[in-house]
């Protein structure tokens, strides 16, 4: 039951946004449940502002009532950071109505969009102007640019274009006090003091609410070619990465590795996708070569690279997509791993990074450790090898009750994997963020001074602790 203060707040929110955009009844699961359906919260209300001014007024009203706020974009986050907790006291602020493309400056190679703009629409707006917005991930049909920036999303083009942070030139942000920080400059150089944009990016809604962003665009390449290669081991995949960087240079725009069991799940749940070569090798690699000259040039360089890789034995077999349709299908297979894993049942998800040079040793050591400590587990190992980022996921043994497996083994499996990551000098969150899922173990893996500085920044910018409490910092 909302108390008197909450009821007053709801009245104010309805005055600011109109009845239709303050939701308290009906099926709110799209806002209250996380994408993996592992956690369900309960909001005091779901509010849907349509402008930056309305966001600011919502924040002011909540601050006055001492009610906390959880910003949300497409709700595709994988660390339970964008849904309310279970208390029924938090306001869920959805940015989805703020989805306009505000402007595109082709000469400056920039695009300014509102935070709720779906990533795919941002890509399409760039393409309509004959330009490229390179951020790309499996959830691009529903995640938003605000969510991408709040999590500093990575995806499949990071090794060439960087993650969301590198693509952002300016932000408009509503602070915890309800002020608007106007920073949509589109400048590539601006050294006038602390760069608050970088503080907001990756802060997962705990320091401010992103309402709009100016993002970098690139010229469209003349051709994108995709190849799929079977490799005998992770070490061979790393060697192939080195060869690809040497022979394709900046043309190498994607380098994804997929373990056999991950591909077997795609084959099992989506047989129509016809996964190539997966039975022939323990790992497959998806490579993309973007070329500014011509398709013929791209193909020539790609084929040359694959010939050398075959000769060296780091590739046992390979196919180069012959058409755009074939290339799309190969990418679709890669992007379907997460969905195939969800079809197979609940699993223990990891998003780790280690230096690329130690990936083979990390995988060998961690595979052996898990096989020894948790008999029969199935490893769904795949990810952005070109960035040193693996989704080293752990599925219950065949035939095992998945809920019971998670209950009994999740803490142990996380501990084993994270300790291994630490030994190899890595990070326990490469691209998904901390959310509430990793907040408890962050102190074990983050430098204590860095953590204390993060706490001081949080206290300075959000002294009431109203923005997404319990996420990133406990
Ligand atoms: P949400 O899930 O709504 O929110 C995520 C976090 O950001 C929450 O903490 C929320 O409070 C905060 N937030 C959202 N909007 C704002 C805002 N405007 N201002 C301030 N804070 C805000 N991630 C990757 O990095 N790489 C991948 O390759 C990748 N692939 C994925 C594939 C699938 C199939 C799925 C389901 C997810 C994948 N993700 C990936 C995770 C997810 O898509 C990203 O984290 C994405 O950036 C989240 O965007 P969103 O709009 O859905 O944010
Ligand atoms: C991916 O790379 O596909 C994503 O980050 C999603 C996942 O980890 O499942
Ligand atoms: Zn990923």
Coordinates of C-alpha atoms and ligand atoms in Angstrom, one line a residue:
X1 CA 0.0 0.0 0.0
X2 CA 1.5 3.4 -0.9
X3 CA 1.8 5.7 2.0
X4 CA 0.5 9.3 2.1
X5 CA 3.8 10.8 0.7
X6 CA 3.8 8.3 -2.1
X7 CA 0.1 9.1 -2.9
X8 CA 1.0 12.8 -3.0
X9 CA 3.9 12.0 -5.3
X10 CA 1.6 10.1 -7.7
X11 CA -0.7 13.1 -7.9
X12 CA 2.2 15.4 -8.7
X13 CA 3.5 12.9 -11.3
X14 CA 0.1 12.7 -13.0
X15 CA 0.0 16.5 -13.1
X16 CA 3.4 16.6 -14.8
X17 CA 3.0 13.7 -17.2
X18 CA -0.8 13.2 -17.6
X19 CA -2.7 10.1 -16.4
X20 CA -1.7 8.0 -19.4
X21 CA 2.0 8.1 -18.6
X22 CA 1.9 7.2 -14.9
X23 CA 1.2 3.4 -14.8
X24 CA 0.3 1.7 -11.5
X25 CA -2.0 -1.0 -12.6
X26 CA -2.3 -3.8 -15.2
X27 CA 0.5 -6.0 -16.4
X28 CA 3.8 -4.1 -15.9
X29 CA 6.0 -7.1 -16.3
X30 CA 7.7 -5.6 -19.3
X31 CA 9.2 -3.0 -17.0
X32 CA 9.4 -4.9 -13.7
X33 CA 11.0 -8.2 -14.9
X34 CA 14.5 -8.5 -16.2
X35 CA 15.3 -9.8 -19.7
X36 CA 16.4 -13.2 -18.5
X37 CA 13.3 -13.5 -16.3
X38 CA 15.4 -14.3 -13.3
X39 CA 14.2 -11.3 -11.1
X40 CA 10.9 -9.6 -10.8
X41 CA 10.5 -6.3 -9.0
X42 CA 7.5 -4.1 -8.1
X43 CA 7.4 -0.4 -8.9
X44 CA 5.4 2.3 -7.1
X45 CA 4.7 3.6 -10.6
X46 CA 6.1 3.3 -14.1
X47 CA 6.4 6.8 -15.5
X48 CA 7.0 7.7 -19.2
X49 CA 8.1 11.3 -19.7
X50 CA 8.1 12.6 -23.2
X51 CA 10.7 15.4 -22.9
X52 CA 13.9 16.4 -21.0
X53 CA 11.9 19.0 -19.1
X54 CA 9.4 16.3 -17.9
X55 CA 12.3 14.1 -16.8
X56 CA 13.7 17.0 -14.8
X57 CA 10.3 17.6 -13.2
X58 CA 9.8 13.9 -12.3
X59 CA 13.3 13.8 -10.7
X60 CA 12.5 17.0 -8.7
X61 CA 9.2 15.6 -7.5
X62 CA 10.8 12.3 -6.4
X63 CA 13.7 14.1 -4.7
X64 CA 11.2 16.2 -2.7
X65 CA 9.4 13.1 -1.7
X66 CA 12.6 11.1 -1.0
X67 CA 11.5 8.4 -3.4
X68 CA 14.2 6.6 -5.4
X69 CA 14.2 6.3 -9.2
X70 CA 15.3 3.5 -11.6
X71 CA 16.0 4.7 -15.2
X72 CA 15.1 2.2 -17.9
X73 CA 15.6 2.1 -21.7
X74 CA 14.9 -1.2 -23.5
X75 CA 15.2 -3.4 -20.5
X76 CA 17.6 -5.7 -22.2
X77 CA 20.3 -5.4 -19.6
X78 CA 21.8 -8.6 -18.4
X79 CA 22.9 -7.7 -14.8
X80 CA 19.5 -6.8 -13.2
X81 CA 20.3 -3.1 -13.2
X82 CA 17.2 -1.5 -14.8
X83 CA 14.2 -2.9 -12.9
X84 CA 12.8 -1.8 -9.6
X85 CA 13.5 -3.7 -6.4
X86 CA 10.7 -5.7 -4.8
X87 CA 9.7 -3.0 -2.2
X88 CA 7.0 -1.3 -4.4
X89 CA 8.5 2.1 -3.3
X90 CA 10.6 3.0 -6.4
X91 CA 9.6 4.9 -9.4
X92 CA 10.6 3.3 -12.7
X93 CA 11.4 6.0 -15.2
X94 CA 11.1 4.7 -18.8
X95 CA 12.9 6.7 -21.5
X96 CA 11.1 4.9 -24.3
X97 CA 8.9 7.8 -25.3
X98 CA 11.9 10.0 -25.8
X99 CA 12.9 8.4 -29.1
X100 CA 13.4 11.3 -31.6
X101 CA 16.4 11.8 -33.8
X102 CA 17.1 15.5 -33.1
X103 CA 19.6 16.2 -35.8
X104 CA 22.3 14.8 -38.1
X105 CA 25.4 16.8 -39.1
X106 CA 26.9 15.0 -42.1
X107 CA 30.0 17.3 -42.3
X108 CA 30.7 16.9 -38.6
X109 CA 29.9 13.2 -38.8
X110 CA 27.6 13.3 -35.8
X111 CA 24.0 12.4 -34.9
X112 CA 22.1 13.7 -31.9
X113 CA 19.4 11.4 -30.6
X114 CA 17.1 11.2 -27.6
X115 CA 18.0 8.5 -25.0
X116 CA 15.0 6.3 -25.7
X117 CA 15.9 5.9 -29.4
X118 CA 16.3 2.2 -30.2
X119 CA 19.8 1.3 -31.3
X120 CA 18.6 -0.1 -34.6
X121 CA 16.8 3.1 -35.4
X122 CA 20.0 5.1 -34.7
X123 CA 21.8 2.8 -37.2
X124 CA 19.0 3.3 -39.7
X125 CA 19.0 7.1 -39.4
X126 CA 22.8 7.0 -40.1
X127 CA 22.4 4.7 -43.1
X128 CA 19.6 6.9 -44.6
X129 CA 22.2 9.7 -44.7
X130 CA 24.7 7.3 -46.3
X131 CA 26.7 7.0 -43.1
X132 CA 27.6 4.3 -40.5
X133 CA 26.8 4.2 -36.8
X134 CA 28.9 1.2 -35.9
X135 CA 27.6 0.1 -32.4
X136 CA 26.0 -3.3 -32.9
X137 CA 24.7 -6.0 -30.6
X138 CA 22.2 -8.8 -30.5
X139 CA 19.7 -6.7 -28.6
X140 CA 19.8 -3.8 -31.1
X141 CA 16.1 -4.2 -32.0
X142 CA 15.1 -3.2 -28.5
X143 CA 17.9 -1.7 -26.5
X144 CA 18.2 2.1 -26.4
X145 CA 21.1 4.5 -26.9
X146 CA 20.6 5.8 -23.4
X147 CA 20.9 2.2 -22.0
X148 CA 23.9 1.6 -24.3
X149 CA 25.7 4.6 -22.8
X150 CA 24.6 3.9 -19.3
X151 CA 26.2 0.5 -19.5
X152 CA 29.0 1.5 -21.9
X153 CA 27.9 -1.4 -24.2
X154 CA 30.3 -3.2 -26.3
X155 CA 29.1 -5.6 -29.0
X156 CA 30.6 -6.9 -32.1
X157 CA 32.5 -3.9 -33.7
X158 CA 34.5 -2.8 -30.7
X159 CA 37.9 -3.8 -32.0
X160 CA 37.6 -1.3 -34.8
X161 CA 35.3 1.4 -33.5
X162 CA 35.4 1.1 -29.7
X163 CA 32.6 0.7 -27.3
X164 CA 29.7 3.1 -26.6
X165 CA 32.0 5.4 -24.7
X166 CA 34.3 5.9 -27.6
X167 CA 31.4 6.7 -29.9
X168 CA 29.9 9.4 -27.7
X169 CA 30.8 13.1 -28.1
X170 CA 28.2 14.8 -26.0
X171 CA 25.5 14.2 -23.5
X172 CA 22.4 15.9 -22.1
X173 CA 21.8 14.7 -18.5
X174 CA 19.2 15.3 -15.8
X175 CA 21.0 15.4 -12.5
X176 CA 19.8 13.9 -9.2
X177 CA 18.6 17.4 -8.3
X178 CA 16.5 17.7 -11.4
X179 CA 18.8 20.2 -13.2
X180 CA 19.6 19.7 -16.9
X181 CA 23.3 19.5 -17.9
X182 CA 23.5 20.6 -21.6
X183 CA 26.5 18.9 -23.1
X184 CA 25.5 18.0 -26.7
X185 CA 28.4 19.8 -28.3
X186 CA 29.6 17.4 -30.9
X187 CA 33.1 18.6 -30.3
X188 CA 36.0 16.3 -30.8
X189 CA 38.3 18.5 -28.7
X190 CA 37.2 20.2 -25.5
X191 CA 39.5 20.3 -22.5
X192 CA 37.6 22.7 -20.4
X193 CA 37.9 20.8 -17.1
X194 CA 36.6 17.4 -15.9
X195 CA 34.9 15.4 -18.6
X196 CA 31.6 14.7 -16.9
X197 CA 30.4 12.8 -20.0
X198 CA 32.8 10.0 -19.2
X199 CA 31.6 9.9 -15.6
X200 CA 28.0 9.4 -16.8
X201 CA 28.9 6.8 -19.4
X202 CA 28.9 3.4 -17.7
X203 CA 27.4 4.7 -14.5
X204 CA 24.3 2.5 -15.0
X205 CA 21.8 5.2 -14.0
X206 CA 23.4 5.9 -10.6
X207 CA 24.8 9.4 -11.3
X208 CA 22.3 11.0 -13.6
X209 CA 19.7 10.3 -16.2
X210 CA 20.8 10.5 -19.8
X211 CA 18.2 12.2 -21.9
X212 CA 20.0 12.7 -25.2
X213 CA 23.4 12.0 -26.8
X214 CA 25.6 13.2 -29.7
X215 CA 27.2 10.2 -31.3
X216 CA 30.0 9.8 -33.9
X217 CA 29.3 8.6 -37.4
X218 CA 31.6 7.1 -40.0
X219 CA 31.6 6.8 -43.8
X220 CA 30.0 3.6 -45.0
X221 CA 32.6 1.1 -46.2
X222 CA 32.3 0.0 -49.8
X223 CA 32.0 -3.6 -48.8
X224 CA 31.7 -5.8 -45.7
X225 CA 32.7 -9.4 -46.1
X226 CA 32.1 -12.1 -43.5
X227 CA 34.0 -15.4 -43.1
X228 CA 33.4 -18.4 -40.8
X229 CA 36.5 -20.4 -39.8
X230 CA 36.9 -23.7 -37.9
X231 CA 39.9 -23.5 -35.6
X232 CA 41.6 -26.4 -33.7
X233 CA 41.9 -24.5 -30.3
X234 CA 41.6 -21.2 -28.6
X235 CA 45.3 -20.6 -29.1
X236 CA 44.9 -21.0 -32.8
X237 CA 42.0 -18.5 -32.7
X238 CA 44.3 -16.0 -31.0
X239 CA 47.0 -16.7 -33.7
X240 CA 44.3 -16.1 -36.4
X241 CA 43.4 -12.8 -34.7
X242 CA 47.1 -11.7 -35.0
X243 CA 47.2 -12.7 -38.6
X244 CA 43.9 -10.9 -39.4
X245 CA 45.2 -7.7 -37.7
X246 CA 48.4 -7.9 -39.7
X247 CA 46.8 -8.6 -43.1
X248 CA 43.5 -6.6 -42.8
X249 CA 44.7 -3.7 -40.6
X250 CA 41.8 -1.4 -39.8
X251 CA 39.6 -3.4 -42.2
X252 CA 39.1 -6.1 -39.5
X253 CA 35.8 -4.9 -37.9
X254 CA 34.6 -8.1 -36.2
X255 CA 36.3 -11.1 -34.6
X256 CA 34.0 -13.4 -32.6
X257 CA 34.8 -16.8 -31.2
X258 CA 32.2 -19.5 -30.5
X259 CA 32.7 -22.8 -28.7
X260 CA 31.3 -26.0 -30.0
X261 CA 28.7 -26.4 -27.3
X262 CA 27.4 -22.9 -27.9
X263 CA 27.0 -23.7 -31.6
X264 CA 25.4 -27.1 -30.8
X265 CA 22.7 -25.2 -28.8
X266 CA 22.0 -23.0 -31.8
X267 CA 21.9 -26.0 -34.1
X268 CA 19.5 -27.8 -31.6
X269 CA 17.1 -24.9 -31.0
X270 CA 17.3 -23.2 -34.5
X271 CA 18.2 -25.9 -37.0
X272 CA 16.9 -23.7 -39.8
X273 CA 20.0 -21.5 -39.4
X274 CA 22.3 -24.4 -40.6
X275 CA 25.4 -23.7 -38.5
X276 CA 28.4 -24.3 -40.7
X277 CA 31.5 -26.4 -39.6
X278 CA 30.5 -26.7 -35.9
X279 CA 31.0 -30.4 -35.8
X280 CA 34.4 -30.2 -37.2
X281 CA 36.3 -28.3 -34.6
X282 CA 36.1 -27.3 -30.9
X283 CA 35.8 -23.6 -31.8
X284 CA 34.6 -21.5 -34.8
X285 CA 35.5 -17.9 -35.5
X286 CA 33.4 -15.2 -37.3
X287 CA 35.5 -12.6 -39.0
X288 CA 34.4 -9.4 -40.7
X289 CA 36.4 -7.4 -43.2
X290 CA 35.2 -3.9 -44.1
X291 CA 36.8 -2.3 -47.1
X292 CA 36.7 1.3 -48.4
X293 CA 37.9 0.3 -51.9
X294 CA 35.7 -2.4 -53.3
X295 CA 34.2 -5.8 -52.7
X296 CA 36.8 -7.4 -55.0
X297 CA 39.6 -5.9 -53.0
X298 CA 38.0 -7.1 -49.7
X299 CA 37.6 -10.6 -51.1
X300 CA 41.1 -10.8 -52.4
X301 CA 42.6 -9.7 -49.0
X302 CA 40.3 -12.0 -47.1
X303 CA 41.1 -15.0 -49.2
X304 CA 44.8 -14.3 -48.9
X305 CA 44.5 -14.2 -45.1
X306 CA 42.6 -17.5 -45.0
X307 CA 45.1 -19.2 -47.3
X308 CA 48.0 -18.2 -44.9
X309 CA 45.9 -19.3 -41.9
X310 CA 45.2 -22.7 -43.5
X311 CA 48.8 -23.1 -44.4
X312 CA 49.9 -22.3 -40.8
X313 CA 47.3 -24.7 -39.5
X314 CA 45.4 -22.2 -37.3
X315 CA 42.3 -22.7 -39.5
X316 CA 41.2 -26.2 -40.4
X317 CA 38.4 -25.1 -42.8
X318 CA 36.6 -21.8 -43.7
X319 CA 33.8 -20.3 -45.8
X320 CA 33.5 -16.8 -47.0
X321 CA 29.9 -15.5 -47.4
X322 CA 29.0 -15.1 -51.1
X323 CA 26.1 -12.7 -50.6
X324 CA 24.7 -10.2 -48.1
X325 CA 22.1 -12.8 -47.2
X326 CA 24.7 -15.4 -46.3
X327 CA 26.7 -12.9 -44.3
X328 CA 23.5 -11.9 -42.4
X329 CA 22.8 -15.6 -41.7
X330 CA 26.3 -16.1 -40.2
X331 CA 25.9 -13.1 -38.0
X332 CA 22.4 -14.3 -37.0
X333 CA 23.9 -17.6 -35.9
X334 CA 26.4 -15.7 -33.7
X335 CA 23.7 -13.5 -32.2
X336 CA 21.4 -16.4 -31.6
X337 CA 23.6 -18.0 -29.0
X338 CA 22.1 -16.0 -26.1
X339 CA 18.6 -17.0 -27.2
X340 CA 19.5 -20.7 -27.7
X341 CA 21.0 -20.7 -24.3
X342 CA 17.9 -19.3 -22.8
X343 CA 15.8 -22.0 -24.6
X344 CA 18.1 -24.6 -23.1
X345 CA 17.3 -23.4 -19.6
X346 CA 18.6 -21.1 -16.9
X347 CA 22.4 -20.8 -16.8
X348 CA 25.2 -19.0 -15.0
X349 CA 26.2 -16.0 -17.1
X350 CA 29.7 -14.4 -17.2
X351 CA 31.0 -11.5 -19.1
X352 CA 34.7 -11.4 -18.4
X353 CA 37.8 -9.9 -20.0
X354 CA 41.5 -10.9 -19.8
X355 CA 44.4 -9.7 -21.9
X356 CA 44.1 -11.4 -25.3
X357 CA 47.6 -12.9 -24.9
X358 CA 46.5 -15.0 -21.9
X359 CA 43.1 -16.1 -23.2
X360 CA 44.2 -19.6 -24.2
X361 CA 45.8 -20.2 -20.7
X362 CA 42.7 -18.7 -19.0
X363 CA 40.3 -21.0 -20.9
X364 CA 42.5 -24.2 -20.3
X365 CA 42.9 -23.5 -16.6
X366 CA 39.3 -22.5 -16.0
X367 CA 37.8 -25.4 -18.0
X368 CA 39.9 -27.8 -16.0
X369 CA 39.0 -26.2 -12.7
X370 CA 35.3 -26.4 -13.4
X371 CA 35.5 -29.9 -14.7
X372 CA 37.2 -30.9 -11.5
X373 CA 35.0 -29.0 -9.0
X374 CA 31.5 -29.2 -10.6
X375 CA 31.4 -32.5 -12.5
X376 CA 29.4 -32.6 -15.7
X377 CA 29.0 -28.8 -16.3
X378 CA 28.6 -27.7 -19.8
X379 CA 30.5 -24.6 -20.9
X380 CA 28.9 -22.2 -23.3
X381 CA 32.0 -20.2 -24.1
X382 CA 31.7 -17.6 -26.8
X383 CA 32.4 -13.9 -27.3
X384 CA 34.3 -11.0 -28.6
X385 CA 37.8 -12.5 -28.8
X386 CA 39.1 -9.5 -30.6
X387 CA 38.4 -7.5 -27.4
X388 CA 39.6 -10.1 -24.9
X389 CA 36.0 -10.5 -23.8
X390 CA 34.4 -13.9 -23.3
X391 CA 30.9 -14.9 -22.2
X392 CA 32.2 -17.8 -20.3
X393 CA 28.8 -19.2 -19.4
X394 CA 28.0 -22.3 -17.4
X395 CA 25.1 -24.6 -18.1
X396 CA 23.9 -27.3 -15.7
X397 CA 24.9 -30.9 -16.5
X398 CA 22.7 -32.8 -19.0
X399 CA 19.4 -33.9 -17.4
X400 CA 20.0 -31.9 -14.2
X401 CA 17.3 -29.7 -12.7
X402 CA 18.5 -26.2 -13.7
X403 CA 16.8 -24.4 -10.8
X404 CA 18.4 -26.8 -8.3
X405 CA 21.8 -26.5 -10.0
X406 CA 21.7 -22.7 -9.8
X407 CA 20.6 -22.8 -6.2
X408 CA 23.4 -25.2 -5.2
X409 CA 26.2 -24.1 -7.5
X410 CA 25.9 -20.6 -8.7
X411 CA 28.0 -19.0 -5.9
X412 CA 30.7 -21.7 -6.2
X413 CA 30.9 -21.4 -10.0
X414 CA 31.1 -17.6 -9.8
X415 CA 33.8 -17.8 -7.2
X416 CA 35.9 -20.2 -9.3
X417 CA 35.5 -18.3 -12.5
X418 CA 36.1 -14.9 -10.9
X419 CA 39.1 -16.1 -9.0
X420 CA 40.6 -17.4 -12.2
X421 CA 39.8 -14.1 -14.0
X422 CA 41.7 -12.3 -11.1
X423 CA 44.7 -14.6 -11.4
X424 CA 44.9 -13.8 -15.1
X425 CA 44.6 -10.0 -14.6
X426 CA 41.1 -9.7 -15.9
X427 CA 37.8 -8.0 -15.1
X428 CA 34.5 -9.7 -13.9
X429 CA 32.4 -7.3 -16.1
X430 CA 33.7 -6.5 -19.5
X431 CA 30.6 -4.9 -21.2
X432 CA 27.4 -5.7 -19.3
X433 CA 28.0 -3.7 -16.2
X434 CA 27.6 -4.4 -12.5
X435 CA 23.9 -3.8 -11.9
X436 CA 22.7 -5.6 -8.8
X437 CA 24.0 -9.0 -9.9
X438 CA 27.7 -8.3 -9.3
X439 CA 27.4 -5.5 -6.7
X440 CA 28.0 -8.0 -3.9
X441 CA 31.3 -9.3 -5.2
X442 CA 32.7 -6.1 -6.7
X443 CA 34.7 -5.3 -3.6
X444 CA 36.6 -8.6 -4.0
X445 CA 37.7 -7.7 -7.5
X446 CA 38.0 -3.9 -7.6
X447 CA 40.8 -1.8 -6.3
X448 CA 39.7 -0.5 -2.9
X449 CA 40.9 3.0 -3.5
X450 CA 39.0 3.1 -6.8
X451 CA 35.9 1.8 -5.1
X452 CA 36.2 4.5 -2.3
X453 CA 36.6 7.2 -5.0
X454 CA 33.5 5.9 -6.8
X455 CA 31.6 6.1 -3.5
X456 CA 32.7 9.7 -2.9
X457 CA 31.6 10.7 -6.5
X458 CA 28.2 9.0 -5.9
X459 CA 27.8 10.9 -2.6
X460 CA 28.7 14.2 -4.2
X461 CA 26.4 13.9 -7.2
X462 CA 23.5 12.1 -5.5
X463 CA 23.7 12.8 -1.8
X464 CA 20.2 11.4 -1.1
X465 CA 21.1 8.2 -2.9
X466 CA 18.0 8.4 -5.0
X467 CA 19.3 7.3 -8.4
X468 CA 19.2 3.5 -8.9
X469 CA 20.3 2.7 -5.4
X470 CA 22.0 -0.7 -4.8
X471 CA 23.3 -0.8 -8.3
X472 CA 27.1 -0.6 -9.0
X473 CA 27.7 0.4 -5.3
X474 CA 26.1 -1.4 -2.4
Ligands
LIG1 P1 18.3 -1.2 -19.8 O1 18.3 -2.6 -19.7 O2 16.9 -0.6 -19.8 O3 19.1 -0.5 -18.7 C1 20.5 -0.9 -18.4 C2 21.1 0.0 -17.3 O4 21.2 1.3 -17.8 C3 20.3 0.0 -16.1 O5 21.1 0.2 -15.0 C4 19.4 1.3 -16.2 O6 19.1 1.9 -15.0 C5 20.4 2.2 -17.0 N1 19.8 3.1 -17.9 C6 19.0 2.8 -19.0 N2 18.7 4.0 -19.7 C7 19.3 5.0 -19.0 C8 19.3 6.4 -19.2 N3 18.7 7.0 -20.2 N4 20.0 7.1 -18.3 C9 20.6 6.6 -17.3 N5 20.6 5.3 -17.0 C10 20.0 4.5 -17.9 N6 25.6 -5.9 -24.1 C11 26.8 -5.6 -24.6 O7 27.5 -4.7 -24.1 N7 27.2 -6.3 -25.8 C12 26.5 -7.2 -26.4 O8 27.0 -7.8 -27.3 C13 25.2 -7.5 -25.9 N8 24.4 -8.4 -26.5 C14 23.2 -8.6 -26.0 C15 22.4 -9.6 -26.6 C16 21.1 -9.9 -26.1 C17 20.3 -10.9 -26.8 C18 20.7 -9.2 -24.9 C19 19.3 -9.5 -24.4 C20 21.5 -8.3 -24.3 C21 22.7 -8.0 -24.8 N9 23.5 -7.0 -24.2 C22 24.8 -6.8 -24.7 C23 23.1 -6.4 -22.9 C24 22.2 -5.1 -23.2 O9 21.6 -5.2 -24.4 C25 23.0 -3.8 -23.1 O10 23.5 -3.7 -21.8 C26 22.3 -2.6 -23.5 O11 23.2 -1.5 -23.6 C27 21.2 -2.2 -22.5 O12 20.4 -1.2 -23.1 P2 18.9 -1.0 -22.6 O13 18.3 0.2 -23.3 O14 18.1 -2.2 -22.8 O15 19.1 -0.7 -21.1
LIG2 C1 26.6 -11.3 -26.7 O1 27.8 -11.0 -26.9 O2 26.0 -12.0 -27.4 C2 26.0 -10.7 -25.5 O3 26.8 -9.9 -24.7 C3 25.0 -11.4 -24.8 C4 25.3 -12.5 -23.9 O4 26.3 -12.4 -23.1 O5 24.6 -13.5 -23.8
LIG3 ZN1 28.8 -9.7 -25.6

